Rosetta silent file (secondary structure, phi, psi, omega in degrees, C-alpha in Angstrom):
SEQUENCE: XXXXXXXXXXXXXXXXXXXXXXXXXXXXXXXXXXXXXXXXXXXXXXXXXXXXXXXXXXXXXXXXXXXXXXXXXXXXXXXXXXXXXXXXXXXXXXXXXXXXXXXXXXXXXXXXXXXXXXXXXXXXXXXXXXXXXXXXXXXXXXXXXXXXXXXXXXXXXXXXXXXXXXXXXXXXXXXXXXXXXXXXXXXXXXXXXXXXXXXXXXXXXXXXXXXXXXXXXXXXXXXXXXXXXXXXXXXXXXXXXXXXXXXXXXXXXXXXXXXXXXXXXXXXXXXXXXXXXXXXXXXXXXXXXXXXXXXX
SCORE:     score description
SCORE:     0.000 S_00000001
   1 L     0.000  137.194 -179.118    0.000    0.000    0.000 S_00000001
   2 E   -74.308  135.583  174.351    1.271    3.451   -0.902 S_00000001
   3 E  -126.413  124.232  179.199    2.092    5.833    1.954 S_00000001
   4 E   -94.867  119.536  177.907    2.745    9.511    1.280 S_00000001
   5 L   -94.543  -25.826 -178.924    5.154   11.129    3.714 S_00000001
   6 L  -134.759  154.582 -175.959    5.487   14.442    1.897 S_00000001
   7 H   -70.980  -30.865 -179.821    3.216   16.601   -0.208 S_00000001
   8 H   -59.380  -43.371  179.329    5.659   16.959   -3.086 S_00000001
   9 H   -66.122  -42.216  179.341    5.453   13.239   -3.819 S_00000001
  10 H   -61.000  -45.620 -179.823    1.653   13.253   -3.566 S_00000001
  11 H   -65.636  -44.204 -176.683    1.361   16.176   -5.991 S_00000001
  12 H   -64.443  -46.797 -175.161    3.881   14.761   -8.429 S_00000001
  13 H   -72.374  -19.139 -178.186    2.444   11.242   -8.588 S_00000001
  14 L  -109.020    9.387  175.588   -1.133   12.478   -9.016 S_00000001
  15 L    72.540   21.148  176.592   -0.447   15.154  -11.608 S_00000001
  16 L   -82.095  156.324  173.776   -1.229   18.084   -9.315 S_00000001
  17 L   -60.247  152.781  178.677    0.633   21.397   -9.726 S_00000001
  18 L   -55.007  139.785 -178.916    3.749   21.670   -7.506 S_00000001
  19 L   -74.182  143.042 -177.578    2.831   22.551   -3.943 S_00000001
  20 L   -81.883  -17.967 -178.978    3.607   26.096   -2.757 S_00000001
  21 L  -135.851  136.092 -177.035    4.333   24.985    0.800 S_00000001
  22 L   -66.823  -18.290 -174.835    6.115   21.763    1.869 S_00000001
  23 L  -118.674   -3.135 -179.431    3.613   21.159    4.689 S_00000001
  24 E  -147.206  135.688  177.646    0.340   22.576    3.366 S_00000001
  25 E  -153.164  163.213  176.959   -1.306   22.431   -0.047 S_00000001
  26 E  -134.632  157.677  175.613   -4.620   22.734   -1.844 S_00000001
  27 E  -149.535  124.823  178.864   -5.966   21.390   -5.105 S_00000001
  28 E   -97.259  127.779 -176.724   -9.144   22.455   -6.870 S_00000001
  29 E   -96.471  136.616  175.858  -10.855   19.754   -8.894 S_00000001
  30 L  -130.387  110.902  179.169  -12.722   20.489  -12.110 S_00000001
  31 L    84.061  -61.580  179.084  -14.599   17.632  -13.723 S_00000001
  32 E  -124.980  154.043 -178.855  -12.315   14.880  -12.468 S_00000001
  33 L  -163.024   81.448 -179.174  -10.500   14.460   -9.198 S_00000001
  34 L  -118.875  161.800  177.954   -8.802   11.126   -8.524 S_00000001
  35 E  -132.633   90.404 -179.923   -5.696   10.096   -6.658 S_00000001
  36 E    69.698 -166.722 -179.518   -4.132    7.024   -8.173 S_00000001
  37 E  -133.516   27.041 -177.830   -5.962    3.758   -8.553 S_00000001
  38 E  -147.193  167.509  175.682   -5.119    2.048   -5.264 S_00000001
  39 E   -66.428  147.605  176.655   -5.498    2.389   -1.538 S_00000001
  40 E  -150.837  163.707  172.624   -3.094    4.756    0.174 S_00000001
  41 E  -129.285  169.534 -179.418   -2.320    6.379    3.496 S_00000001
  42 E  -154.339  174.242  174.772   -0.546    9.626    4.323 S_00000001
  43 L   -98.763   23.392 -173.680    0.828   11.823    7.086 S_00000001
  44 E  -119.253  150.965  160.991   -1.748   14.506    6.288 S_00000001
  45 E   -81.279  139.909  179.061   -5.141   15.662    7.389 S_00000001
  46 E  -126.093  132.683  174.292   -7.348   15.898    4.322 S_00000001
  47 E  -121.179  125.888 -177.101  -10.475   18.010    3.879 S_00000001
  48 E  -130.873  145.521  173.201  -12.447   17.499    0.686 S_00000001
  49 E  -127.317  129.392 -176.540  -15.561   18.927   -0.907 S_00000001
  50 E  -150.219  149.098  163.782  -17.173   17.147   -3.864 S_00000001
  51 L  -115.393   99.951 -168.560  -20.375   16.667   -5.782 S_00000001
  52 E   -83.870  126.890  175.366  -19.754   13.195   -7.088 S_00000001
  53 E   -92.880  -44.649  178.309  -21.224   12.116  -10.434 S_00000001
  54 E  -157.608  170.532 -179.238  -19.432    8.771  -10.685 S_00000001
  55 E   108.155 -176.409 -173.513  -16.399    6.926   -9.403 S_00000001
  56 E  -133.835  130.561  166.924  -15.388    5.443   -6.062 S_00000001
  57 E  -123.051  124.331  178.746  -14.105    6.849   -2.817 S_00000001
  58 E  -122.221  125.951  165.105  -13.446    4.318   -0.085 S_00000001
  59 E  -155.546  152.610 -169.548  -12.391    5.029    3.466 S_00000001
  60 L    70.731 -131.808 -174.960  -13.428    3.398    6.679 S_00000001
  61 L  -111.580   -7.390 -168.605  -15.783    0.531    5.894 S_00000001
  62 E  -128.897  169.501 -177.473  -18.136    1.963    3.345 S_00000001
  63 E   -94.800  134.271  176.574  -18.366    3.477   -0.122 S_00000001
  64 E   -84.301  113.475 -174.509  -18.730    7.199   -0.631 S_00000001
  65 L  -138.232   30.613 -175.713  -21.465    7.528   -3.225 S_00000001
  66 L   -77.619  141.251 -179.886  -23.196   10.823   -2.491 S_00000001
  67 L  -108.130   11.828  175.214  -24.545   12.838   -5.396 S_00000001
  68 L  -118.870  175.643 -177.981  -24.985   16.081   -3.481 S_00000001
  69 L   -62.281  117.775 -176.169  -22.498   18.512   -2.044 S_00000001
  70 E  -134.152  147.039  175.028  -20.570   16.579    0.573 S_00000001
  71 E  -113.239  144.576  175.424  -17.493   17.146    2.698 S_00000001
  72 E  -128.536  149.815 -176.420  -15.174   14.445    3.936 S_00000001
  73 E  -131.529  122.650 -173.534  -12.532   14.630    6.628 S_00000001
  74 E  -125.153  133.258 -179.006   -9.611   12.213    6.754 S_00000001
  75 L   -96.265  164.972  179.387   -6.966   11.949    9.445 S_00000001
  76 L   -56.854  141.254  176.305   -3.326   10.870    9.025 S_00000001
  77 L    67.938   15.624  172.036   -2.718    7.184    8.311 S_00000001
  78 L   -86.191  135.216 -178.078   -6.341    6.456    7.517 S_00000001
  79 L   -73.469  131.916 -179.994   -6.722    4.148    4.514 S_00000001
  80 E  -143.209  151.622  175.538   -8.408    5.804    1.534 S_00000001
  81 E  -138.544  128.745  178.344   -9.013    5.041   -2.126 S_00000001
  82 E  -133.182  116.823 -179.301  -10.088    7.564   -4.771 S_00000001
  83 E  -150.046  149.205  176.081  -10.382    6.512   -8.403 S_00000001
  84 E    53.524   39.620 -176.976  -12.270    7.325  -11.608 S_00000001
  85 E   -82.157  135.333  173.367  -14.005   10.281  -10.003 S_00000001
  86 E  -127.818  128.054 -173.206  -16.237   12.505  -12.068 S_00000001
  87 E  -104.877  146.391  173.993  -17.708   15.585  -10.428 S_00000001
  88 L   -67.329  -41.064 -179.064  -20.966   17.418  -11.046 S_00000001
  89 L  -139.856 -172.928  179.049  -19.241   20.695  -10.221 S_00000001
  90 L   -66.825  149.627  175.005  -15.930   21.947   -8.928 S_00000001
  91 E  -137.347  179.401  177.710  -14.526   20.483   -5.743 S_00000001
  92 E  -147.746  159.551  173.815  -11.417   20.927   -3.667 S_00000001
  93 E  -128.722  137.108  175.550   -8.903   19.075   -1.547 S_00000001
  94 E  -120.723  128.837  179.794   -6.924   20.560    1.348 S_00000001
  95 E  -116.230  125.753 -179.075   -3.843   18.745    2.654 S_00000001
  96 E  -125.844  109.221  176.777   -2.391   19.618    6.052 S_00000001
  97 E   -67.105  144.215  179.524    0.763   17.849    7.186 S_00000001
  98 H   -51.904  -39.780 -176.369    0.815   17.084   10.907 S_00000001
  99 H   -67.601  -22.010  179.477    3.985   19.168   11.302 S_00000001
 100 H   -66.122  -20.919 -177.421    2.238   22.254    9.890 S_00000001
 101 H   -93.540   -7.749 -177.250    0.160   22.322   13.080 S_00000001
 102 L   -56.710  130.849  177.980    3.071   22.149   15.510 S_00000001
 103 L    80.876   -0.124 -179.612    2.959   24.955   18.051 S_00000001
 104 L  -110.128  149.861 -179.011   -0.507   26.077   16.963 S_00000001
 105 L   -57.518  -29.956 -178.257   -3.733   25.694   18.960 S_00000001
 106 H   -67.585  -18.203  178.082   -5.218   23.697   16.083 S_00000001
 107 H   -57.065  -40.822  177.256   -2.665   20.940   16.754 S_00000001
 108 H   -92.241  -37.589 -175.019   -4.801   19.864   19.714 S_00000001
 109 H   -64.368  -33.572 -176.576   -8.139   21.308   18.676 S_00000001
 110 H   -64.504  -25.963  179.263   -8.326   19.330   15.434 S_00000001
 111 H   -74.356  -13.035  179.552   -8.369   16.103   17.465 S_00000001
 112 H   -82.419  -15.202 -179.449  -11.585   17.246   19.135 S_00000001
 113 L   -85.285  101.386 -174.213  -13.498   17.108   15.866 S_00000001
 114 H   -63.554  -19.043 -175.155  -14.859   13.570   15.883 S_00000001
 115 H   -68.326  -10.885  171.545  -15.866   13.740   12.240 S_00000001
 116 H   -72.082  -10.452  176.880  -12.271   12.913   11.268 S_00000001
 117 H  -107.979    3.364 -179.954  -13.159    9.447   12.614 S_00000001
 118 L   -72.208  163.133  174.570  -16.496    9.153   10.842 S_00000001
 119 L   -89.831  169.633 -176.383  -17.198    6.670    8.084 S_00000001
 120 H   -66.446  -29.793  178.295  -17.984    7.720    4.519 S_00000001
 121 H   -74.822    2.851  176.911  -21.711    7.137    4.921 S_00000001
 122 H  -116.270   23.463  178.225  -21.526    9.835    7.601 S_00000001
 123 L   -62.048  158.653 -178.684  -20.053   12.503    5.324 S_00000001
 124 E   -84.814  119.790  177.438  -21.290   16.052    5.791 S_00000001
 125 E   -97.180  113.098 -174.936  -24.023   17.014    3.315 S_00000001
 126 L   -95.445  144.858  176.052  -24.077   20.780    3.016 S_00000001
 127 L   -77.514  167.371  178.195  -27.035   22.897    1.983 S_00000001
 128 H   -55.673  -40.768  178.855  -26.635   25.525   -0.774 S_00000001
 129 H   -67.035  -40.672  178.684  -26.205   28.287    1.819 S_00000001
 130 H   -66.319  -36.630  178.434  -23.678   26.236    3.766 S_00000001
 131 H   -60.885  -39.483  178.298  -21.826   25.477    0.545 S_00000001
 132 H   -61.662  -39.729  178.685  -21.367   29.199   -0.081 S_00000001
 133 H   -64.436  -45.172 -179.374  -19.771   29.603    3.351 S_00000001
 134 H   -62.867  -44.118  179.781  -17.377   26.715    2.761 S_00000001
 135 H   -66.554  -35.198  177.790  -16.336   28.029   -0.662 S_00000001
 136 H   -62.503  -42.550  178.115  -15.811   31.530    0.745 S_00000001
 137 H   -67.353  -40.356  177.895  -13.422   30.144    3.343 S_00000001
 138 H   -60.381  -41.953 -179.500  -11.666   28.030    0.721 S_00000001
 139 H   -62.104  -37.519  177.724  -11.123   31.140   -1.450 S_00000001
 140 H   -65.159  -41.842  177.446   -9.513   32.927    1.489 S_00000001
 141 H   -65.235  -42.826 -179.616   -7.196   29.975    2.041 S_00000001
 142 H   -61.347  -44.599 -179.797   -6.478   29.788   -1.694 S_00000001
 143 H   -61.542  -42.923 -179.086   -5.611   33.493   -1.921 S_00000001
 144 H   -70.013  -37.295 -179.551   -3.201   33.255    0.977 S_00000001
 145 H   -64.909  -39.772 -175.694   -1.692   30.015   -0.331 S_00000001
 146 H   -86.455  -13.223  174.788   -1.012   31.456   -3.793 S_00000001
 147 L   -75.528  167.375  174.005    0.395   34.774   -2.544 S_00000001
 148 L   -65.596  110.540 -172.474    4.041   35.165   -1.649 S_00000001
 149 L   -73.015  137.998 -179.670    3.941   33.475    1.739 S_00000001
 150 L  -131.272 -161.807 -174.442    5.440   35.346    4.683 S_00000001
 151 L   -69.580  -13.302  179.417    5.492   35.103    8.481 S_00000001
 152 L   -95.129  -14.438 -171.268    1.730   35.753    8.632 S_00000001
 153 H   -59.945  -49.041 -177.055    0.677   33.170    6.046 S_00000001
 154 H   -59.831  -43.703 -178.375    0.555   30.111    8.293 S_00000001
 155 H   -64.814  -41.983 -179.794   -1.504   31.884   10.935 S_00000001
 156 H   -67.758  -43.092  179.063   -3.988   33.253    8.390 S_00000001
 157 H   -61.102  -48.341 -177.050   -4.321   29.911    6.608 S_00000001
 158 H   -69.730  -29.590  175.995   -4.872   27.988    9.833 S_00000001
 159 H   -62.953  -40.967  179.332   -7.317   30.587   11.126 S_00000001
 160 H   -74.031  -34.962  174.295   -9.487   29.988    8.064 S_00000001
 161 H   -62.801  -44.613  179.066   -9.071   26.207    8.317 S_00000001
 162 H   -59.647  -42.938  177.907  -10.120   26.429   11.947 S_00000001
 163 H   -63.537  -41.010  177.936  -13.187   28.465   10.976 S_00000001
 164 H   -61.334  -40.936  179.670  -14.064   25.914    8.286 S_00000001
 165 H   -67.940  -38.174  177.981  -13.864   23.108   10.855 S_00000001
 166 H   -65.826  -42.981  176.267  -16.028   25.028   13.314 S_00000001
 167 H   -62.518  -39.671  179.403  -18.666   25.643   10.636 S_00000001
 168 H   -61.606  -39.108  176.615  -18.506   21.959    9.719 S_00000001
 169 H   -61.839  -43.146  177.659  -19.207   21.065   13.339 S_00000001
 170 H   -62.580  -44.895 -178.422  -22.235   23.371   13.275 S_00000001
 171 H   -65.068  -35.817  177.154  -23.454   21.928    9.978 S_00000001
 172 H   -62.226  -39.925  179.750  -23.099   18.381   11.331 S_00000001
 173 H   -63.600  -38.639  174.047  -25.339   19.260   14.261 S_00000001
 174 H   -61.828  -40.541 -179.606  -27.954   20.489   11.825 S_00000001
 175 H   -66.291  -39.295  177.761  -27.560   17.209    9.931 S_00000001
 176 H   -57.573  -44.288 -178.902  -27.968   15.182   13.129 S_00000001
 177 H   -64.580  -47.258 -178.752  -31.304   16.906   13.774 S_00000001
 178 H   -62.798  -42.157 -177.093  -32.542   16.445   10.208 S_00000001
 179 H   -71.497  -33.126 -179.401  -31.518   12.796   10.041 S_00000001
 180 H   -66.103  -28.580  179.883  -33.047   11.928   13.415 S_00000001
 181 H   -72.670  -27.929 -176.297  -36.407   13.154   12.129 S_00000001
 182 H   -99.527  -28.354 -174.112  -36.291   10.824    9.125 S_00000001
 183 H  -112.634    3.626  179.068  -34.466    7.761   10.431 S_00000001
 184 L    92.942  155.403 -177.941  -35.636    7.598   14.065 S_00000001
 185 L   -69.099  131.291  178.307  -33.975    8.558   17.287 S_00000001
 186 H   -67.131  -32.685  179.004  -30.540    7.056   17.770 S_00000001
 187 H   -57.920  -44.715 -179.133  -31.136    6.962   21.535 S_00000001
 188 H   -64.113  -43.201  178.130  -34.035    4.535   21.042 S_00000001
 189 H   -64.446  -37.632  179.272  -32.001    2.311   18.736 S_00000001
 190 H   -62.357  -47.219 -178.951  -29.113    2.427   21.204 S_00000001
 191 H   -64.940  -38.947  177.243  -31.324    1.280   24.105 S_00000001
 192 H   -60.956  -39.569  179.469  -32.816   -1.498   21.969 S_00000001
 193 H   -69.753  -36.433  174.897  -29.314   -2.747   21.198 S_00000001
 194 H   -63.570  -40.278  177.324  -28.404   -2.619   24.899 S_00000001
 195 H   -58.528  -43.515  179.993  -31.542   -4.659   25.638 S_00000001
 196 H   -65.500  -39.855 -179.299  -30.400   -7.307   23.155 S_00000001
 197 H   -61.753  -45.885 -178.282  -26.893   -7.338   24.630 S_00000001
 198 H   -69.023  -46.244 -177.757  -28.205   -7.885   28.156 S_00000001
 199 H   -65.084  -23.428  178.049  -30.892  -10.436   27.210 S_00000001
 200 L   -81.545   -4.358  178.989  -28.263  -12.453   25.327 S_00000001
 201 L    79.142   15.796 -175.996  -26.251  -12.831   28.516 S_00000001
 202 H   -71.648  -22.690  179.435  -23.263  -10.971   27.088 S_00000001
 203 H   -60.485  -40.220 -179.716  -22.716   -8.905   30.235 S_00000001
 204 H   -76.978  -41.385 -175.161  -21.574  -12.025   32.070 S_00000001
 205 H   -83.201  -32.726 -175.460  -19.711  -13.660   29.198 S_00000001
 206 H  -115.021  -14.045 -177.912  -18.207  -10.584   27.512 S_00000001
 207 L    86.074 -163.253 -177.210  -18.330   -7.871   30.154 S_00000001
 208 L   -65.565  137.537  176.222  -19.307   -4.266   29.587 S_00000001
 209 L   -71.972  141.718  177.581  -20.084   -3.344   25.972 S_00000001
 210 L   -88.222  162.304  175.310  -17.707   -0.803   24.468 S_00000001
 211 H   -61.329  -39.145  179.317  -18.775    2.266   22.529 S_00000001
 212 H   -60.865  -41.956  179.087  -17.057    0.736   19.501 S_00000001
 213 H   -62.439  -47.184 -178.731  -19.157   -2.431   19.841 S_00000001
 214 H   -62.993  -39.114  179.776  -22.394   -0.480   20.117 S_00000001
 215 H   -64.291  -41.916  179.166  -21.475    1.666   17.131 S_00000001
 216 H   -62.481  -38.860  179.468  -20.789   -1.391   14.977 S_00000001
 217 H   -65.560  -30.541  178.732  -24.167   -2.842   15.906 S_00000001
 218 L   -92.221    1.346  177.263  -25.821    0.395   14.799 S_00000001
 219 L    61.573   38.638  173.259  -23.660    0.441   11.645 S_00000001
 220 L  -137.343  166.785  179.832  -22.089    3.820   12.381 S_00000001
 221 L   -79.290  158.482 -177.302  -18.684    4.894   13.658 S_00000001
 222 H   -63.925  -37.149  178.681  -18.079    5.410   17.377 S_00000001
 223 H   -65.320  -43.158  179.001  -17.338    9.105   16.903 S_00000001
 224 H   -65.415  -40.646  179.161  -20.551    9.679   14.965 S_00000001
 225 H   -59.667  -48.098 -179.424  -22.533    7.694   17.545 S_00000001
 226 H   -61.415  -43.454 -176.753  -21.212    9.787   20.416 S_00000001
 227 H   -69.095  -40.418 -178.294  -21.863   13.067   18.627 S_00000001
 228 H   -72.366  -34.011  175.449  -25.394   12.248   17.488 S_00000001
 229 H   -67.282  -38.839  178.189  -26.342   10.974   20.967 S_00000001
 230 H   -62.488  -38.875  179.562  -24.885   14.124   22.468 S_00000001
 231 H   -68.845  -40.959 -176.367  -27.009   16.169   20.097 S_00000001
 232 H   -75.636  -38.132 -168.888  -30.187   14.192   20.812 S_00000001
 233 H  -126.329  -11.161 -176.667  -29.872   13.756   24.561 S_00000001
 234 L    83.621    2.866 -178.955  -26.966   15.817   25.880 S_00000001
 235 L  -127.083  148.771 -178.747  -25.128   12.643   26.886 S_00000001
 236 L   -79.285  172.741  178.583  -22.351   10.654   25.203 S_00000001
 237 H   -62.090  -42.786  179.673  -22.496    6.999   24.179 S_00000001
 238 H   -63.715  -40.025  177.840  -20.438    5.960   27.214 S_00000001
 239 H   -63.176  -37.974  178.429  -22.737    7.902   29.520 S_00000001
 240 H   -66.352  -37.456  176.331  -25.748    6.117   28.001 S_00000001
 241 H   -62.145  -45.472 -179.181  -24.094    2.735   28.625 S_00000001
 242 H   -64.125  -44.206 -179.689  -23.472    3.711   32.242 S_00000001
 243 H   -61.076  -42.660  179.394  -27.016    5.040   32.750 S_00000001
 244 H   -61.180  -47.200 -176.421  -28.484    1.833   31.324 S_00000001
 245 H   -68.504  -36.660  178.030  -26.356   -0.391   33.562 S_00000001
 246 H   -68.094  -35.409  175.000  -27.042    1.633   36.706 S_00000001
 247 H   -62.227  -42.055  176.305  -30.752    1.387   35.965 S_00000001
 248 H   -63.852  -39.643 -179.635  -30.332   -2.391   35.727 S_00000001
 249 H   -63.295  -44.581  179.408  -28.339   -2.355   38.968 S_00000001
 250 H   -61.097  -39.912  179.678  -31.072   -0.449   40.804 S_00000001
 251 H   -64.056  -43.337 -179.234  -33.640   -2.941   39.541 S_00000001
 252 H   -71.310  -35.395  177.745  -31.600   -5.913   40.736 S_00000001
 253 H   -64.872  -30.145  179.962  -30.834   -4.310   44.078 S_00000001
 254 H   -80.302  -40.034 -166.769  -34.571   -3.868   44.597 S_00000001
 255 H  -107.900  -11.707 -174.821  -35.838   -7.208   43.388 S_00000001
 256 L  -122.594  144.800  179.964  -33.106   -9.794   43.865 S_00000001
 257 L   -88.802   68.114  178.818  -31.453  -11.235   46.926 S_00000001
 258 L  -123.020  154.275  175.553  -27.919  -10.753   45.671 S_00000001
 259 L   -75.951  163.868  179.298  -24.930   -9.035   47.173 S_00000001
 260 H   -61.454  -40.165 -179.490  -23.628   -5.840   45.633 S_00000001
 261 H   -66.097  -37.267  178.119  -20.543   -7.649   44.347 S_00000001
 262 H   -65.371  -41.115  179.539  -22.688  -10.363   42.712 S_00000001
 263 H   -66.326  -41.313  178.612  -24.800   -7.746   40.971 S_00000001
 264 H   -59.803  -43.354  179.611  -21.712   -5.875   39.819 S_00000001
 265 H   -65.777  -42.131  179.514  -20.311   -9.086   38.315 S_00000001
 266 H   -59.749  -33.702 -178.134  -23.655   -9.927   36.678 S_00000001
 267 L   -88.223    6.154  173.802  -23.635   -6.506   35.005 S_00000001
 268 L    93.733    5.430  179.426  -20.149   -7.043   33.587 S_00000001
 269 L   -87.585  120.539  177.197  -18.113   -5.038   36.099 S_00000001
 270 L   -84.125  -21.396 -176.633  -14.889   -6.792   37.033 S_00000001
 271 L  -112.954  113.730 -177.633  -13.963   -4.067   39.510 S_00000001
 272 H   -65.174  -37.988 -178.314  -16.378   -3.580   42.418 S_00000001
 273 H   -66.487  -35.756  177.380  -14.925   -0.202   43.395 S_00000001
 274 H   -65.320  -43.404  177.623  -15.442    1.090   39.849 S_00000001
 275 H   -60.713  -43.720 -178.097  -19.059   -0.063   39.927 S_00000001
 276 H   -64.801  -41.165  179.060  -19.586    1.585   43.323 S_00000001
 277 H   -65.002  -42.690 -179.474  -18.075    4.901   42.160 S_00000001
 278 H   -66.163  -41.254  179.367  -20.170    4.907   39.013 S_00000001
 279 H   -62.340  -44.374 -179.474  -23.332    4.040   40.943 S_00000001
 280 H   -65.761  -36.636  178.826  -22.734    6.830   43.437 S_00000001
 281 H   -62.732  -40.315 -176.534  -22.061    9.293   40.635 S_00000001
 282 H   -84.171  -35.465 -172.265  -25.399    8.487   38.961 S_00000001
 283 H  -102.434  -28.556 -179.715  -27.588    7.845   42.022 S_00000001
 284 L   102.848  -15.428  176.047  -25.945    9.975   44.704 S_00000001
 285 L  -136.671  164.157 -179.898  -25.329    7.160   47.178 S_00000001
 286 L   -72.323  158.790  177.900  -23.335    3.927   47.125 S_00000001
 287 H   -64.053  -31.551  178.096  -25.045    0.687   46.066 S_00000001
 288 H   -63.516  -47.287  178.974  -24.535   -0.709   49.588 S_00000001
 289 H   -66.512  -36.999  178.183  -26.399    2.220   51.134 S_00000001
 290 H   -59.987  -43.900 -179.353  -29.036    2.029   48.398 S_00000001
 291 H   -68.268  -38.203  179.292  -29.686   -1.633   49.276 S_00000001
 292 H   -64.346  -40.489  179.332  -29.772   -0.899   52.998 S_00000001
 293 H   -63.534  -35.233  178.290  -32.380    1.799   52.495 S_00000001
 294 H   -66.820  -39.243 -179.150  -34.529   -0.654   50.559 S_00000001
 295 H   -69.153  -29.247 -179.075  -34.310   -3.189   53.361 S_00000001
 296 L   -84.723    0.000    0.000  -35.332   -0.596   55.905 S_00000001
């Protein structure tokens, strides 16, 4: 598998114009926009906007096949394949080497945007108004990139990239709301999957379900799951797992003649102190005290 360590090699091998900066580059696509004919990885963050007419983009587990304006976000060393692409309109690609972010606030902030971990079927679909905002920011980046770069260039470029990422976060939240209205609440699907996990006896045999496991069962990425649950309910996927299990714990403490440690084990907790801390955090008292109050 091909791995690109520097932008010069990426531009040269894909027929792009020479990059103006060794650690940051852009490429505007007109009509076609492919990168080789095989899977590859890189040391770059990639931001892309496309209206795809035909062709294949693969990253994560699924095929990117959207025919409307969509943005994709790819982190370093993520496997991607782009071939035989034909676009409805112009698109763009932004490449940001990890080292370009060194010493800048975006070095840490970019890791907070979970959509760099989303799958392709969770790409950002922008409305016409949102598309205008994204293109306006791209033009600002393009102007600075093509000018004679000086000591202010990096800061100005990254400021506009940061703004683009913040707008993308806002647009994703709008998308979460719109999609929940058409495809059903993710919270409800999440709880149904937890019900199946518990009824199958997996808590005892496999332990606590991970966010990654739950996301796979819902056929979405863990980052997307956490963000859409946060949007719907104000709580993350992990918090929903904990709330579900504490609810089960309260039920068992009320109705079954089991010790706190037995209940903790039944619910998949290998560490009793962890279970007790989590229970107290959610309920306000320890499970031992909760059980004593029931007995009294």
